[in-house]
XYZ file of C-alpha atoms in Angstrom:
567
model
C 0.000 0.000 0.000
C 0.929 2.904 -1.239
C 2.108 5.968 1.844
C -0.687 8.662 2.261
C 0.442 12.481 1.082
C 1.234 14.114 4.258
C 2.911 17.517 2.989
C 2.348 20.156 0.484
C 5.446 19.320 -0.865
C 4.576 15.824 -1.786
C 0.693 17.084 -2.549
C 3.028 19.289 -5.099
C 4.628 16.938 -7.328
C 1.249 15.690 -8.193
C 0.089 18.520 -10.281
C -0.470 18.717 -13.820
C -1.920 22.162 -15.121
C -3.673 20.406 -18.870
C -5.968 23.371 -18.817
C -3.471 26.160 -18.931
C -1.281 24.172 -20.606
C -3.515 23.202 -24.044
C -5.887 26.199 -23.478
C -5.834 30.059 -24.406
C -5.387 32.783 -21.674
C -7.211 35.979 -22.255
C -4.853 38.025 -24.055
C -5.846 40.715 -21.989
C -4.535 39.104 -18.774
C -2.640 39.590 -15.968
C 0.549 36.903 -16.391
C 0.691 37.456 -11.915
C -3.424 36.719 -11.786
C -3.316 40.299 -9.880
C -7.188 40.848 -12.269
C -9.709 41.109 -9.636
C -12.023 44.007 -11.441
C -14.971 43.248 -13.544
C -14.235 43.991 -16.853
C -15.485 42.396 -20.223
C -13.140 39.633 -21.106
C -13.560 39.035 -25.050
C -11.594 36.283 -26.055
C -9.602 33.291 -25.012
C -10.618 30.171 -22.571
C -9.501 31.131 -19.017
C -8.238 33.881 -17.175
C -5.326 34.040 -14.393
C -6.918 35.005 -11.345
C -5.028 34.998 -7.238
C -7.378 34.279 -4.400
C -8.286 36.541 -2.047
C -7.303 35.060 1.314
C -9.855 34.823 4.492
C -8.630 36.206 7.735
C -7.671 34.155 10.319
C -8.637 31.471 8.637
C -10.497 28.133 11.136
C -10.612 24.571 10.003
C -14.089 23.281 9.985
C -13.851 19.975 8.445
C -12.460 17.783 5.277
C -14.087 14.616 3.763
C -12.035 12.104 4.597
C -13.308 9.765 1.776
C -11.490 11.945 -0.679
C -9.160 11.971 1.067
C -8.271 8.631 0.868
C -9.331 8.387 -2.675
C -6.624 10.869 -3.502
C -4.414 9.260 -1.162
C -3.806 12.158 0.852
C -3.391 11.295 4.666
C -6.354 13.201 7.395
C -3.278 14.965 8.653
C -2.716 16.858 6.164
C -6.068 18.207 6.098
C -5.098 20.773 9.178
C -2.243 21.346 8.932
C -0.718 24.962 8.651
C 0.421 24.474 4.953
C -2.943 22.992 3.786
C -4.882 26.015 5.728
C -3.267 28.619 4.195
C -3.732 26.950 0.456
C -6.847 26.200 0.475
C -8.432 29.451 2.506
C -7.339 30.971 -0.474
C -3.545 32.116 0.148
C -1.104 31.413 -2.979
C 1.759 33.507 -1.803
C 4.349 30.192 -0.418
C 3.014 27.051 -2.661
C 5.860 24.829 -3.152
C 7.055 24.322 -6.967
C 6.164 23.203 -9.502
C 2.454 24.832 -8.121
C 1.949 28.208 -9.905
C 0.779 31.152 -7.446
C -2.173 31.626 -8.823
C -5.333 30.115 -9.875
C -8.134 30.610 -12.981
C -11.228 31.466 -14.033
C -13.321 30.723 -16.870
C -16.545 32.296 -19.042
C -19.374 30.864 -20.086
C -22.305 31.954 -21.668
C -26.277 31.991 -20.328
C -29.098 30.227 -21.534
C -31.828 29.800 -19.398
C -34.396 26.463 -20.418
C -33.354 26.802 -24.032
C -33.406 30.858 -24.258
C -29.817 32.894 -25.184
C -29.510 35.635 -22.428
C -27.003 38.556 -22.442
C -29.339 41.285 -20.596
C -28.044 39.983 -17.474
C -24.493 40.507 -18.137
C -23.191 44.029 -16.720
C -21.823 45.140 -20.068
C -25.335 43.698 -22.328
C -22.762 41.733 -24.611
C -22.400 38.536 -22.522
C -18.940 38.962 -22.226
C -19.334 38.937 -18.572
C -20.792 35.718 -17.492
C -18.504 33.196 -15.482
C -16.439 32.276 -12.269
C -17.880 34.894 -10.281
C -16.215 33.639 -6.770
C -14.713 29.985 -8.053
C -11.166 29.769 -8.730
C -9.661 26.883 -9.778
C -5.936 26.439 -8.518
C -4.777 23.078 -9.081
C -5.327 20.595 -11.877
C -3.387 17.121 -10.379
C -2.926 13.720 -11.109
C -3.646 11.448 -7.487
C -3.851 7.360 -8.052
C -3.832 7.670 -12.090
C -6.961 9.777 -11.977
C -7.218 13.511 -13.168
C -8.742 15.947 -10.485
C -9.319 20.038 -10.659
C -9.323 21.942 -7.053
C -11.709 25.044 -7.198
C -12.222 26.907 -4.090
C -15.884 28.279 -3.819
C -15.641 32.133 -2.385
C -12.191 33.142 -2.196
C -13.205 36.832 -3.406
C -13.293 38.911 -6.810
C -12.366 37.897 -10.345
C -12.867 39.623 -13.367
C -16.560 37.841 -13.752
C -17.870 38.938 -10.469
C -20.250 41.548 -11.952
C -19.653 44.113 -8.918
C -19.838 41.346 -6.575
C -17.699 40.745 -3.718
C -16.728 37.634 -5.027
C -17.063 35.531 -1.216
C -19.675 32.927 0.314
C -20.957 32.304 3.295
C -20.357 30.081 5.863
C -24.506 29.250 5.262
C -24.227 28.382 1.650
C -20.385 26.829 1.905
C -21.512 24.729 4.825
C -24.129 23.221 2.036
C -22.588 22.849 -0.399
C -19.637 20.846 1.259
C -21.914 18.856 3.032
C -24.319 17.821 -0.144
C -21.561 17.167 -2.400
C -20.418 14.159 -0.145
C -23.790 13.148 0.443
C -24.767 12.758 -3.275
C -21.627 10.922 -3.822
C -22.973 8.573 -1.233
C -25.949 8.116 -2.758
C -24.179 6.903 -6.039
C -25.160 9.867 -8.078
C -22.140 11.654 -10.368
C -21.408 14.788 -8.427
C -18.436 17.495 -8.062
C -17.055 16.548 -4.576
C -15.923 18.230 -0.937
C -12.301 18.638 -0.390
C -12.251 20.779 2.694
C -14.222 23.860 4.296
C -12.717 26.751 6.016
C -14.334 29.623 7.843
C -12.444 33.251 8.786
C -13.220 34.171 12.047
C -13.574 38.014 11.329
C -14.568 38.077 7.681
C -18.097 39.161 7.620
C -20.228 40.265 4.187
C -23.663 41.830 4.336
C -26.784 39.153 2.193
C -30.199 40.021 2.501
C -32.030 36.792 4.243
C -34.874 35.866 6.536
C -35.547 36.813 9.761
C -35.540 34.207 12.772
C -38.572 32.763 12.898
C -39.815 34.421 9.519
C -42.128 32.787 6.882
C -41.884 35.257 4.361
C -41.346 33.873 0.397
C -38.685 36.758 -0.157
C -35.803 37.879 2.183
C -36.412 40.943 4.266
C -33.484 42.041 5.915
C -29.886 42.469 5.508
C -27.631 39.770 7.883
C -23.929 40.457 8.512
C -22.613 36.796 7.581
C -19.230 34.818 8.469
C -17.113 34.131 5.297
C -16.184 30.998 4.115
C -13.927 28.966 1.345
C -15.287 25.330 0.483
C -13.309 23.467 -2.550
C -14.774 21.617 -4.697
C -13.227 19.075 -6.828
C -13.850 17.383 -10.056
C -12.023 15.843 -13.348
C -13.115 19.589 -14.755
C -15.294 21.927 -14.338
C -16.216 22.434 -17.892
C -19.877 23.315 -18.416
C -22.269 23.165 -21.097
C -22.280 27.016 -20.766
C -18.766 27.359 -21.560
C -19.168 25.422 -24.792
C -22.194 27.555 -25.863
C -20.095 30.725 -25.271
C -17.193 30.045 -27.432
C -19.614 28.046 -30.161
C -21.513 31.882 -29.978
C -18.671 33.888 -30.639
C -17.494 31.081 -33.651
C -21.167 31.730 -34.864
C -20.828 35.566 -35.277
C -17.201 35.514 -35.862
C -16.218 37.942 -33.630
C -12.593 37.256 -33.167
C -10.498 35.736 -36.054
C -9.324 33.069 -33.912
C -13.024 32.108 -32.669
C -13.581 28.663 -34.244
C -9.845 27.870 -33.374
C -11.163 28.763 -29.505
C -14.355 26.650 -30.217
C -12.092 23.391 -31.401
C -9.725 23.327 -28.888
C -11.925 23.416 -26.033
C -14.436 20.641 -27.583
C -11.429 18.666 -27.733
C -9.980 19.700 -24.271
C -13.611 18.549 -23.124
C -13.209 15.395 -24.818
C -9.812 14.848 -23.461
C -10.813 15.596 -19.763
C -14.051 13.712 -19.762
C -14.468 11.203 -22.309
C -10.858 10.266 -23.821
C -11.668 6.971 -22.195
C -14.838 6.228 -24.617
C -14.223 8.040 -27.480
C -10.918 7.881 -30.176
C -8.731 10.873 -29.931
C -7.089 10.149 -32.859
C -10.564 9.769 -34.441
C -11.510 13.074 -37.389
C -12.977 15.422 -34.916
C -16.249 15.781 -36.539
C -16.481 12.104 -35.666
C -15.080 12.990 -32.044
C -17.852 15.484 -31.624
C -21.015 12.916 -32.957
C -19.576 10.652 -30.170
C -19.398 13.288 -27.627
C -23.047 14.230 -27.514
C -24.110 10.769 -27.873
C -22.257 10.161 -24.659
C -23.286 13.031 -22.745
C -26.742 12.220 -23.879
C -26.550 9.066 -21.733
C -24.609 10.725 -18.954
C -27.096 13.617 -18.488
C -30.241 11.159 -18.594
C -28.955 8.844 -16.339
C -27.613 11.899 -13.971
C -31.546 13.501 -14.197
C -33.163 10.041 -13.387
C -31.107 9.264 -10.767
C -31.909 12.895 -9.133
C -35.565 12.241 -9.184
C -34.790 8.766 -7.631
C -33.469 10.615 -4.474
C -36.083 13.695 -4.606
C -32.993 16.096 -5.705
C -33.952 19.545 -7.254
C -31.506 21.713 -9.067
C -33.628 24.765 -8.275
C -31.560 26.537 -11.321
C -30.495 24.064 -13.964
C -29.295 26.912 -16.609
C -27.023 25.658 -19.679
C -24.029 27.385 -16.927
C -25.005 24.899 -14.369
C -24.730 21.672 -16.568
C -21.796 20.190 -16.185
C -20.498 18.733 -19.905
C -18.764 15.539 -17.827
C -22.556 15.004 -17.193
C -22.562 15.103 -13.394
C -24.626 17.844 -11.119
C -22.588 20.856 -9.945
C -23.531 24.048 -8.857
C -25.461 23.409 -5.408
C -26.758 27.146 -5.031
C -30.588 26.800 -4.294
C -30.936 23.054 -4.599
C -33.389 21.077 -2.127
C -34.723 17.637 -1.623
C -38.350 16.779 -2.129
C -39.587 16.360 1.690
C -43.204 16.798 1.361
C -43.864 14.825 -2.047
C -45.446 17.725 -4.656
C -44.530 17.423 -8.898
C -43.646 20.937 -8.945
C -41.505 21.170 -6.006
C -39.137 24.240 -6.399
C -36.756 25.318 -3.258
C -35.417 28.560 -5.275
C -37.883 31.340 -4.633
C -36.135 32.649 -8.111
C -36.679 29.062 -10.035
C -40.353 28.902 -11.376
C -41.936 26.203 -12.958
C -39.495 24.900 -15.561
C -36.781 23.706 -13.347
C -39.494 22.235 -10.264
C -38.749 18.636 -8.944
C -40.397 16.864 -12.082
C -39.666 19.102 -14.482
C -36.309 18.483 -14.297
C -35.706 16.171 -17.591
C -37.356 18.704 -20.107
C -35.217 21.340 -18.100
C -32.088 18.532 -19.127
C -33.285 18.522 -22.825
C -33.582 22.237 -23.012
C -29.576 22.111 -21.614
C -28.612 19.647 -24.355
C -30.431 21.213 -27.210
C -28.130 23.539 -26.401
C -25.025 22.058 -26.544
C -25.880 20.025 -29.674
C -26.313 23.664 -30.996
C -23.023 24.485 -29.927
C -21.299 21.739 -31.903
C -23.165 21.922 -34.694
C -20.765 24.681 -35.012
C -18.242 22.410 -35.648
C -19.831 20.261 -37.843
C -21.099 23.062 -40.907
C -20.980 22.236 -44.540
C -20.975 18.687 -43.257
C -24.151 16.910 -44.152
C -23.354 13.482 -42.654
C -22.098 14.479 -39.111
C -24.793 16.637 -38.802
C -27.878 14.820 -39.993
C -26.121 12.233 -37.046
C -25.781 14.794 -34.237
C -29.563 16.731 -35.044
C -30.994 12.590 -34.774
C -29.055 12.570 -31.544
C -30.417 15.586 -30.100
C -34.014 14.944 -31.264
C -33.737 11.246 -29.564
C -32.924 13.077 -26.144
C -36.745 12.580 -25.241
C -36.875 9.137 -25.826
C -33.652 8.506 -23.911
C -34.882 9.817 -20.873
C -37.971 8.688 -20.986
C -36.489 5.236 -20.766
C -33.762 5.889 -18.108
C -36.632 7.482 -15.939
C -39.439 4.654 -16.677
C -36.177 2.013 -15.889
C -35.660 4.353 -12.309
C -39.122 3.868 -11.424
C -39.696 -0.034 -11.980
C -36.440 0.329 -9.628
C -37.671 2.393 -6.655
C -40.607 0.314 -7.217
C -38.990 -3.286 -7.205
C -40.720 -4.268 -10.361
C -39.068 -6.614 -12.776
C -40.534 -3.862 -15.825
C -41.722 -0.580 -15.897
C -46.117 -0.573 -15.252
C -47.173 2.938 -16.329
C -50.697 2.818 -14.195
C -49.168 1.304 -11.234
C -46.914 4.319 -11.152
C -49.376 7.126 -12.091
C -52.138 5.818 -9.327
C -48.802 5.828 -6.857
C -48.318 9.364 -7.281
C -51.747 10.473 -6.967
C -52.486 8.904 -4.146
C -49.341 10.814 -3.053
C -49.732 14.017 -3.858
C -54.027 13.728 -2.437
C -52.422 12.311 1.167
C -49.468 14.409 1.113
C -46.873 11.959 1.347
C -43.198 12.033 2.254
C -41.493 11.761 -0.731
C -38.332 9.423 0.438
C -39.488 8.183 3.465
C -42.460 6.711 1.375
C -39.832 4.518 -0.633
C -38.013 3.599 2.286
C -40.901 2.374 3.879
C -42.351 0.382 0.710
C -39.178 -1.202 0.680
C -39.646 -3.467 3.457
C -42.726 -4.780 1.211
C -45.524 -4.359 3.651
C -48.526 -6.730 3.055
C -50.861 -3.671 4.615
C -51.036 0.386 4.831
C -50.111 -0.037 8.548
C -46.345 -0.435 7.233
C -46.694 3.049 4.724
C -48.914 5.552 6.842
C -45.744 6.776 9.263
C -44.952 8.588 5.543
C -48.234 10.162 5.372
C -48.258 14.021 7.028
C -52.050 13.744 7.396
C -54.558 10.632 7.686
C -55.912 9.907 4.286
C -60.074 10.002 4.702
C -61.664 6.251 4.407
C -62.093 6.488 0.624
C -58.548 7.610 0.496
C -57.432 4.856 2.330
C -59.612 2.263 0.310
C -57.556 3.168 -3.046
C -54.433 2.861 -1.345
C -55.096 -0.350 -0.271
C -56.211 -1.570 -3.488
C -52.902 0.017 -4.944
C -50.842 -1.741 -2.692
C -52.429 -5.273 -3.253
C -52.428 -4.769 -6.706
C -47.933 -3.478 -6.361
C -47.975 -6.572 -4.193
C -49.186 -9.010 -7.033
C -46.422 -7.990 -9.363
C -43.843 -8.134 -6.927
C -44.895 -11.690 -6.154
C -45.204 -12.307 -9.803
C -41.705 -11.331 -10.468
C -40.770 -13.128 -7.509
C -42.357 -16.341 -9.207
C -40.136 -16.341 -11.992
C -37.015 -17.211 -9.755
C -36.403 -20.278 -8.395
C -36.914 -19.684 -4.595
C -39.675 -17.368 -4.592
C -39.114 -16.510 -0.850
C -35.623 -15.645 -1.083
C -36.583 -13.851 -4.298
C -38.503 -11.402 -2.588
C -35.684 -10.783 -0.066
C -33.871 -9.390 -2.791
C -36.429 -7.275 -4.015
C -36.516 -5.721 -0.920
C -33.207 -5.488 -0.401
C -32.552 -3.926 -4.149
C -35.528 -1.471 -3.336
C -33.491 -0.601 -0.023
C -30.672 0.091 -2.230
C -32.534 2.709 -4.590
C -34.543 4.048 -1.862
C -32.363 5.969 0.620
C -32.911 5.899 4.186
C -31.122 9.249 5.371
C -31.520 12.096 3.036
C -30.852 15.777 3.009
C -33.572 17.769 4.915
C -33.121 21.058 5.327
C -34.436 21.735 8.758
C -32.185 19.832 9.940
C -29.002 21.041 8.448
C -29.595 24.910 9.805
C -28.941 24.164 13.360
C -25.867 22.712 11.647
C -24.498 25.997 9.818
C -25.903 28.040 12.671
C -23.937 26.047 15.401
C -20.438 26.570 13.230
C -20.967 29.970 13.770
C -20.577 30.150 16.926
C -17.705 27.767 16.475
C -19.510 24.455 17.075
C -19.115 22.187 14.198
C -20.175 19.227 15.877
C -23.355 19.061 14.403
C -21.463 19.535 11.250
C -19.281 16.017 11.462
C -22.487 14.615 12.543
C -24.490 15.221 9.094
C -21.365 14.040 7.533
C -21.109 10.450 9.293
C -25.128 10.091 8.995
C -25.014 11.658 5.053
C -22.407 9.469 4.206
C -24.525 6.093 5.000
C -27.717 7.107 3.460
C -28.739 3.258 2.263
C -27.709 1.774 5.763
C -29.645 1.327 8.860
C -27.786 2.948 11.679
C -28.395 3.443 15.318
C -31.863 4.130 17.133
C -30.156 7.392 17.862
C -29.445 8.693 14.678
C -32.904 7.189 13.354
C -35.001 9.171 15.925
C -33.491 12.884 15.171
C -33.272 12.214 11.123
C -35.281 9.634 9.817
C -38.383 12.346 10.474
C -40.617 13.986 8.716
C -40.711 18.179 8.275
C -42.335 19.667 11.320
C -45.059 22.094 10.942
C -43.512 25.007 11.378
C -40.625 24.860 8.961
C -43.511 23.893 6.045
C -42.963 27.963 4.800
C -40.289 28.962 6.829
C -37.777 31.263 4.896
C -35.059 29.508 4.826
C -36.055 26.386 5.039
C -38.544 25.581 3.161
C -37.693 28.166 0.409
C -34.936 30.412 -0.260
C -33.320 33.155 -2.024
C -29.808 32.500 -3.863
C -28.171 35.088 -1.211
C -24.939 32.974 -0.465
């Protein structure tokens, strides 16, 4: 076995910068990354950008699964080195580390729809790593990793921002990551989260105890630098921008700009399935077919644990097809189609409208590389066929996530429609509902602890004829295998492994985040160990305080139950 990393210096050795290496800086640019005022930034694919360290920077925690899938020993995680990297202070790295960090553009399209009114300047030339900075790109145990830190203050995208996050929204997003790797779901992950312990920035957000829709106050918030990691943080966005500017021609070196990052995309996250030395026009057929399968399966799976993007823009669509961006995400407590946690997200990217939301995202990127492909008929009759099969594709991958949640052998269209209407009428909890159906109960005694109010006697009369009539074709599948007792067993215990047990609920995690402000982060470590195992049974304990259902009064609490993107 193989010594854990214990230093910087050996953490060093591992780097490998492919990005700024194969990639254009902005010719504009800083070579020192000293470019911390917004500005329009016209042309090339990244821009070098230093951090802007925290003050008096506090350890809060580090996931020590990555840890040790990186090979990097807990140890390292607090010590003085490590704290002063990755709260966002460049100044000492150890060579061959450069002493500063990046950030990239990317364009906005929101559910299908080209936006540049948003950007400062009205040309779009704006948009992109507001308050992420990417500072290492490394090679740990033959696998490719990028190290952005979330909040380490201004780059030259930060549209008049301040460029920082809070310890509310860091605390989050550190703690989600982990848990949706856990879960089995394709994810950006949690390296470590730091607070400053005098830092403060002004957000407007909810007053204690409020149940407003909309934040009413301004609240003086702690500062805080989470890093994320990921084999890139190349986003659909980014590919739209460049395929934009190729479009209108509005450098000469635009398509060039468009190529190379298609193919740094496909060298980063797909070199494995498709042939590099392939003609790219091939390359780029292959590409969307495989991110058509990624992003389906990625979607399904989201619904399968109640997960809602909140804002699932083209910029928030990661092109290695797994989620990223947790700003004003949520999970589906109380079951409703339209569930939306982002008081700013609407309709189109709610709970089940999440794979048109997907389709609208990869219309757009099919757009982009169309690009690529003009005045060839062939690749492009191939890639339009592609895009216009997205539908279908996820159709299938969510009908084959629902026979799964459900046990069934096959997907039963009905069965599943009567399910959720009997949901939605009894106001049903949307995971602990699974969980519970899991253990295959043989009457409603076994489902109504998921119910938040008793279902009237007609009510109750459908749901028991539902759940005889689930019952039948789980013992019908069952009949096909040899042992039809031990066959059942496994249903249940395959439904136990699609239907999580712990899950993310948000009244739960803001004692968490409210606690590490005052320097506590017990509470913290404890979501971790509990959000880690969210399949497994664990003590009585942990059962009682988070295997509940929402209490009353956080069902409109701002904050909790909704919330603004103020992080």
């Amino acid at each position: 076995m193989t010594e854990r990393i214990k230093t910087i210096e050996e953490f060093a050795k591992h780097v490998d910068y492919s990005l700024l290496n194969t990639l254009t800086p902005d010719p504009q640019s800083t070579s020192d990354g000293n470019d911390h005022d917004p500005r329009q930034v016209f042309s090339g694919h990244y821009v070098p950008v230093t951090p802007t360290p925290l003050t008096a920077p506090t350890y809060i925690a580090h996931s020590e699964t990555l840890f040790a899938e990186l090979g990097l020993d807990d140890s390292l995680a607090t010590s003085k080195d490590f704290t002063q990297l990755f709260s966002g202070d460049m100044s000492a790295v150890p060579a061959p580390m450069k002493p500063f960090g990046w950030a990239t553009g990317y364009a906005l399209s929101i559910y299908g729809t080209e936006y540049t009114q948003q950007c400062p300047f009205r040309t779009g030339n704006g948009y992109g790593d507001g308050r992420a900075i990417s500072i290492i790109e490394a090679v740990f145990n033959g696998k490719r990793w990028e190290m952005q830190l979330k909040g380490a203050g201004r780059t030259p995208y930060c549209r008049g921002a301040d460029g920082r996050a809070v310890l509310r929204s860091s605390v989050r997003e550190f703690l989600v990551q982990e848990h949706m790797h856990a879960l089995g779901i394709p994810t950006s992950r949690s390296l470590s989260l730091f607070m400053s312990e005098s830092d403060t920035v002004d957000r407007p957000w909810y007053r204690e105890g409020s149940h407003s829709y909309e934040p009413e106050v301004m609240v003086e918030n702690i500062t805080a630098i989470s890093t994320r990691v990921a084999p890139s943080f190349l986003r659909v966005g980014q590919i739209e921008l460049f395929a934009r500017r190729a479009r209108c021609n509005e450098h000469s070196n635009a398509l060039n700009e468009l190529e190379a990052i298609v193919k740094h995309l496909i060298e980063r996250e797909y070199a494995g399935e498709i042939d590099t030395t392939a003609p790219l026009d091939e390359q780029v057929v292959a590409l969307a077919e495989l991110f058509r399968s990624r992003l389906t399966g990625l979607v399904s799976n989201w619904v399968r644990v109640g997960y809602c993007q909140g804002n699932f823009n083209s910029d928030n669509c990661a092109a290695g097809g797994f989620t990223l961006d947790y700003g004003p995400f949520g999970f589906c407590e109380f079951f409703e189609a339209e569930y939306q946690p982002w008081t700013g997200g609407g309709r189109h990217f709610s709970f089940l409208n999440q794979p048109i939301a997907a389709q609208k995202n990869f219309d757009m990127f099919c757009r982009s590389l169309m690009t690529l492909l003009e005045g060839n008929s062939e690749q492009l009759s191939k890639l339009n066929d592609i895009n216009d099969g997205f539908s279908g594709v996820m159709e299938s991958a969510m009908e084959s996530m629902w026979a799964t949640k459900l046990g069934l052998a096959s997907y039963d269209h009905d069965l599943l429609i009567k399910l959720l209407q009997l949901m939605l009428r009894t106001g049903a909890d949307y995971n602990m509902f699974f969980r519970e159906l899991s253990s295959i109960p043989e009457d409603m005694a076994g489902l109504t602890k998921s119910f938040y109010y008793s279902p009237k006697a007609e009510v109750l009369t459908e749901w028991e004829v539902w759940l005889k009539t689930w019952r039948e074709r789980i013992e019908k599948d069952a009949e096909a295998q040899d042992d039809q007792t031990n066959a059942i067993t496994a249903i249940a215990e395959n439904m136990r492994q699609a239907n999580p047990k712990f899950t993310w609920r948000e009244w739960l995690i803001v004692p968490a985040y409210k606690a590490a402000e005052k320097g506590d982060f017990t509470q913290i470590h404890e979501l971790q160990s509990v959000l880690t195992a969210p399949y497994d049974e664990q003590t009585e304990e942990v059962e009682n305080k988070y295997y509940q259902m929402r209490p009353l009064e956080f069902f409109s609490a701002g904050g909790v139950a909704h919330y603004s993107c103020s992080s």
